[in-house]
């Protein structure tokens, strides 16, 4: 299982998350990022081409070393400095108020203790700092939710613990963020049970 998680899963994620359909969503999620940015669940760096020039540096948090290797070409082409500085979004090795903004794309589904991770993100953001997100989670429609509940156990097994029933906006609100922008939709090209998405910005007090 460790071999699957370390050597196989990051390659599957690299392909699954590298789709052209996702690029427009990545561009929207990254829009407006500036200053010191922390990215939770960096994966293989598919957001790199969309970091705005106003970003001074991205601090990447990612448990999978292979993800960093697979990001090589994108990292070399990046105009924004990126450093890999942590393994676990649930326990960030930075003082309070270290970052101007945070970025999370299709990651809150996978972090085991998502509430702990959101507490950590809020803690390391400066007051008024923003979390830019695009995430999949609990669908708005009950007919889709029924499928999500059926598929979730298999989905978690195949995709490294990826939940498809997390109510992302509620989790952000519970963690003390104020949602300032949100768009909810079904992702084009994805089955509805896996593609019920929210894209937006959440702010710390
Ligand atoms: C579906 S992938 C998304 C990757 C990337 N954000 C993207 O948009 O391509 C979920 C990512 O969350 C990472 N992850 C899992 N547990 C984590 C944790 N505790 N802290 C930070 N990242 C984690 C996985 O290794 C994986 O790279």
PDB file of C-alpha atoms and ligand atoms in Angstrom, residues 13 17 26 39-43 46-47 61-64 87-90 105-107 109-112, ligand 1:
ATOM      1  CA  UNK A  13      -3.091  12.394  -9.688  1.00  0.00           C
ATOM      2  CA  UNK A  17      -5.363  16.786 -12.395  1.00  0.00           C
ATOM      3  CA  UNK A  26      -7.060  27.001 -12.015  1.00  0.00           C
ATOM      4  CA  UNK A  39      -0.278  26.283  -1.405  1.00  0.00           C
ATOM      5  CA  UNK A  40      -1.791  23.309   0.417  1.00  0.00           C
ATOM      6  CA  UNK A  41      -1.541  20.009  -1.473  1.00  0.00           C
ATOM      7  CA  UNK A  42       0.784  21.279  -4.203  1.00  0.00           C
ATOM      8  CA  UNK A  43       0.570  17.924  -6.035  1.00  0.00           C
ATOM      9  CA  UNK A  46      -0.368  22.195 -12.079  1.00  0.00           C
ATOM     10  CA  UNK A  47      -1.160  25.675 -10.741  1.00  0.00           C
ATOM     11  CA  UNK A  61       2.944  21.884   1.218  1.00  0.00           C
ATOM     12  CA  UNK A  62       2.814  18.360  -0.171  1.00  0.00           C
ATOM     13  CA  UNK A  63       3.384  14.923   1.414  1.00  0.00           C
ATOM     14  CA  UNK A  64       4.273  13.164  -1.871  1.00  0.00           C
ATOM     15  CA  UNK A  87       4.542  17.776   4.265  1.00  0.00           C
ATOM     16  CA  UNK A  88       1.268  18.153   6.103  1.00  0.00           C
ATOM     17  CA  UNK A  89      -1.434  20.789   5.859  1.00  0.00           C
ATOM     18  CA  UNK A  90      -2.745  19.622   9.247  1.00  0.00           C
ATOM     19  CA  UNK A 105      -7.197  23.252  -5.475  1.00  0.00           C
ATOM     20  CA  UNK A 106      -8.904  19.852  -5.189  1.00  0.00           C
ATOM     21  CA  UNK A 107      -7.071  19.196  -1.906  1.00  0.00           C
ATOM     22  CA  UNK A 109     -11.188  16.384  -0.286  1.00  0.00           C
ATOM     23  CA  UNK A 110      -8.062  14.391   0.548  1.00  0.00           C
ATOM     24  CA  UNK A 111      -6.561  15.803   3.750  1.00  0.00           C
ATOM     25  CA  UNK A 112      -7.633  13.354   6.495  1.00  0.00           C
TER      26      UNK A 112
HETATM   27  C1  LIG B   1      -6.372  15.523  -5.870  1.00  0.00           C
HETATM   28  S1  LIG B   1      -4.748  15.990  -5.430  1.00  0.00           S
HETATM   29  C2  LIG B   1      -4.700  17.702  -5.959  1.00  0.00           C
HETATM   30  C3  LIG B   1      -3.307  18.188  -6.223  1.00  0.00           C
HETATM   31  C4  LIG B   1      -3.183  19.663  -6.617  1.00  0.00           C
HETATM   32  N1  LIG B   1      -3.695  20.535  -5.610  1.00  0.00           N
HETATM   33  C5  LIG B   1      -3.801  19.973  -7.958  1.00  0.00           C
HETATM   34  O1  LIG B   1      -4.714  20.801  -8.030  1.00  0.00           O
HETATM   35  O2  LIG B   1      -3.370  19.378  -8.961  1.00  0.00           O
HETATM   36  C6  LIG B   1      -4.758  16.116  -3.641  1.00  0.00           C
HETATM   37  C7  LIG B   1      -3.387  16.443  -3.090  1.00  0.00           C
HETATM   38  O3  LIG B   1      -3.485  16.581  -1.656  1.00  0.00           O
HETATM   39  C8  LIG B   1      -2.285  16.062  -1.127  1.00  0.00           C
HETATM   40  N2  LIG B   1      -2.441  15.789   0.310  1.00  0.00           N
HETATM   41  C9  LIG B   1      -2.900  14.655   0.888  1.00  0.00           C
HETATM   42  N3  LIG B   1      -2.829  14.751   2.236  1.00  0.00           N
HETATM   43  C10 LIG B   1      -2.325  15.974   2.513  1.00  0.00           C
HETATM   44  C11 LIG B   1      -1.992  16.658   3.706  1.00  0.00           C
HETATM   45  N4  LIG B   1      -2.197  16.091   4.910  1.00  0.00           N
HETATM   46  N5  LIG B   1      -1.469  17.897   3.622  1.00  0.00           N
HETATM   47  C12 LIG B   1      -1.269  18.474   2.410  1.00  0.00           C
HETATM   48  N6  LIG B   1      -1.558  17.874   1.243  1.00  0.00           N
HETATM   49  C13 LIG B   1      -2.079  16.637   1.281  1.00  0.00           C
HETATM   50  C14 LIG B   1      -2.030  14.817  -1.979  1.00  0.00           C
HETATM   51  O4  LIG B   1      -0.725  14.310  -1.847  1.00  0.00           O
HETATM   52  C15 LIG B   1      -2.352  15.348  -3.360  1.00  0.00           C
HETATM   53  O5  LIG B   1      -1.236  15.908  -3.980  1.00  0.00           O
END
